[in-house]
C-alpha positions as CSV (number, residue, x, y, z in Angstrom):
1,X,14.4,9.1,-0.9
2,X,14.7,10.2,2.8
3,X,15.3,13.7,1.6
4,X,11.9,13.7,0.0
5,X,10.4,12.3,3.1
6,X,12.0,14.9,5.3
7,X,11.1,17.8,2.9
8,X,7.5,16.7,2.9
9,X,7.4,16.8,6.7
10,X,9.2,20.2,6.9
11,X,7.0,21.7,4.2
12,X,4.0,20.7,6.3
13,X,5.5,22.3,9.4
14,X,6.1,18.9,11.0
15,X,9.2,17.7,12.9
16,X,11.4,14.9,11.8
17,X,11.2,12.6,14.9
18,X,12.7,9.3,15.6
19,X,9.3,7.5,15.6
20,X,8.4,9.0,12.2
21,X,11.8,8.0,10.8
22,X,11.5,4.5,12.2
23,X,8.0,4.0,10.7
24,X,9.2,5.3,7.4
25,X,12.2,3.0,7.4
26,X,10.0,0.0,8.3
27,X,7.7,0.8,5.3
28,X,10.7,1.3,3.0
29,X,12.0,-2.2,3.8
30,X,8.8,-4.2,2.9
31,X,7.5,-5.3,-0.4
32,X,3.9,-5.5,0.5
33,X,1.2,-3.4,2.3
34,X,1.2,-4.1,6.1
35,X,-1.5,-4.0,8.7
36,X,-0.9,-1.1,11.0
37,X,-0.4,-3.5,13.9
38,X,2.3,-5.2,12.0
39,X,4.1,-1.9,11.5
40,X,3.9,-1.3,15.2
41,X,5.4,-4.8,15.9
42,X,8.2,-4.1,13.5
43,X,9.1,-0.9,15.4
44,X,9.3,-2.3,18.9
45,X,11.3,0.6,20.4
46,X,8.6,3.1,19.3
47,X,5.4,3.6,21.4
48,X,2.4,2.1,19.6
49,X,0.5,5.4,19.8
50,X,3.4,7.2,18.1
51,X,3.3,4.6,15.3
52,X,-0.4,5.1,14.7
53,X,-0.1,8.9,14.9
54,X,2.8,8.8,12.4
55,X,0.8,6.6,10.0
56,X,-2.2,9.0,10.2
57,X,0.1,12.0,9.5
58,X,1.8,10.1,6.6
59,X,-1.5,9.3,4.9
60,X,-2.7,12.9,5.3
61,X,0.6,14.2,3.7
62,X,0.6,11.6,0.9
63,X,3.6,9.7,2.1
64,X,1.6,6.5,2.5
65,X,-1.5,5.1,1.0
66,X,-4.0,2.9,2.8
67,X,-6.2,0.2,1.3
68,X,-9.0,-1.6,3.1
69,X,-9.3,-5.4,2.8
70,X,-12.4,-6.7,4.6
71,X,-12.4,-4.4,7.6
72,X,-8.6,-4.2,7.9
73,X,-6.5,-1.2,6.8
74,X,-3.2,-2.0,5.1
75,X,-0.5,0.7,4.6
76,X,2.4,1.1,2.2
77,X,4.5,3.9,0.9
78,X,2.9,6.1,-1.9
79,X,4.5,7.7,-4.9
80,X,7.3,9.1,-5.1
81,X,8.6,6.6,-2.6
82,X,7.3,3.6,-4.5
83,X,6.4,3.3,-8.1
84,X,2.7,3.3,-8.9
85,X,1.2,-0.2,-8.8
86,X,-1.8,-2.3,-8.0
87,X,-2.4,-5.6,-6.1
88,X,-3.5,-9.1,-6.7
89,X,-4.6,-10.8,-3.5
90,X,-5.0,-14.5,-3.0
91,X,-8.2,-15.3,-1.1
92,X,-6.7,-18.6,0.1
93,X,-3.2,-17.8,1.5
94,X,-3.4,-13.9,1.6
95,X,-0.4,-13.5,-0.6
96,X,-0.2,-10.0,-2.2
97,X,1.5,-9.5,-5.5
98,X,2.2,-6.1,-6.9
99,X,1.3,-5.5,-10.5
100,X,2.2,-2.5,-12.7
101,X,0.6,-2.4,-16.2
102,X,0.7,0.6,-18.6
103,X,-2.3,-0.8,-20.5
104,X,-4.4,-0.8,-17.4
105,X,-3.4,2.8,-16.6
106,X,-4.3,3.8,-20.2
107,X,-7.7,2.2,-19.9
108,X,-8.5,3.8,-16.6
109,X,-7.5,7.2,-18.0
110,X,-9.7,6.6,-21.1
111,X,-12.7,5.7,-18.9
112,X,-12.2,8.8,-16.8
113,X,-11.9,11.0,-19.9
114,X,-15.0,9.5,-21.5
115,X,-17.0,10.5,-18.4
116,X,-15.4,14.0,-18.4
117,X,-13.8,13.0,-15.0
118,X,-10.5,14.4,-13.8
119,X,-8.7,11.4,-12.4
120,X,-6.6,12.3,-9.4
121,X,-5.7,8.9,-8.1
122,X,-6.9,5.3,-8.1
123,X,-6.3,1.8,-6.7
124,X,-7.1,-1.5,-8.3
125,X,-7.2,-4.8,-6.3
126,X,-7.7,-8.1,-8.0
127,X,-9.0,-10.8,-5.8
128,X,-8.7,-14.5,-6.6
129,X,-6.6,-17.6,-6.1
130,X,-2.9,-17.7,-6.8
131,X,-1.1,-20.4,-8.8
132,X,0.3,-22.2,-5.8
133,X,-3.1,-22.4,-4.0
134,X,-4.9,-23.4,-7.3
135,X,-2.5,-26.3,-7.6
136,X,-3.6,-27.5,-4.1
137,X,-7.3,-27.5,-5.0
138,X,-9.0,-30.7,-6.0
139,X,-9.2,-31.0,-9.8
140,X,-12.6,-31.8,-11.4
141,X,-12.7,-35.3,-12.7
142,X,-14.1,-36.2,-16.2
143,X,-17.3,-38.2,-16.1
């Protein structure tokens, strides 16, 4: 996996620096997209500006993908570093669950084809209330 990371940087004429390696390792060890500020916190020995520059470069090179929730960008590794997936996000607690579903992928491809659209990439975010938070909500009473 690191070999792919390094070859992408080299092929783009970029150096393999300690800050870039640290940011990549941080993203590799998490199971959910992170706010860019959280990535900076998790790499305390790296200058914050270097973290943000690395993230900008990684997105440009396809190493990471960024999704926006509200006004906040969240970053995670892209394919081939992480299998293709989508997210379910709880509106109450903010929990993010990754979902991978072949049927969903087939439907999205079918929709694109029906519109004579060449699908290059896509993201799907489902927003709602998770099972744990739903259990905490008051239940309607029968009248």
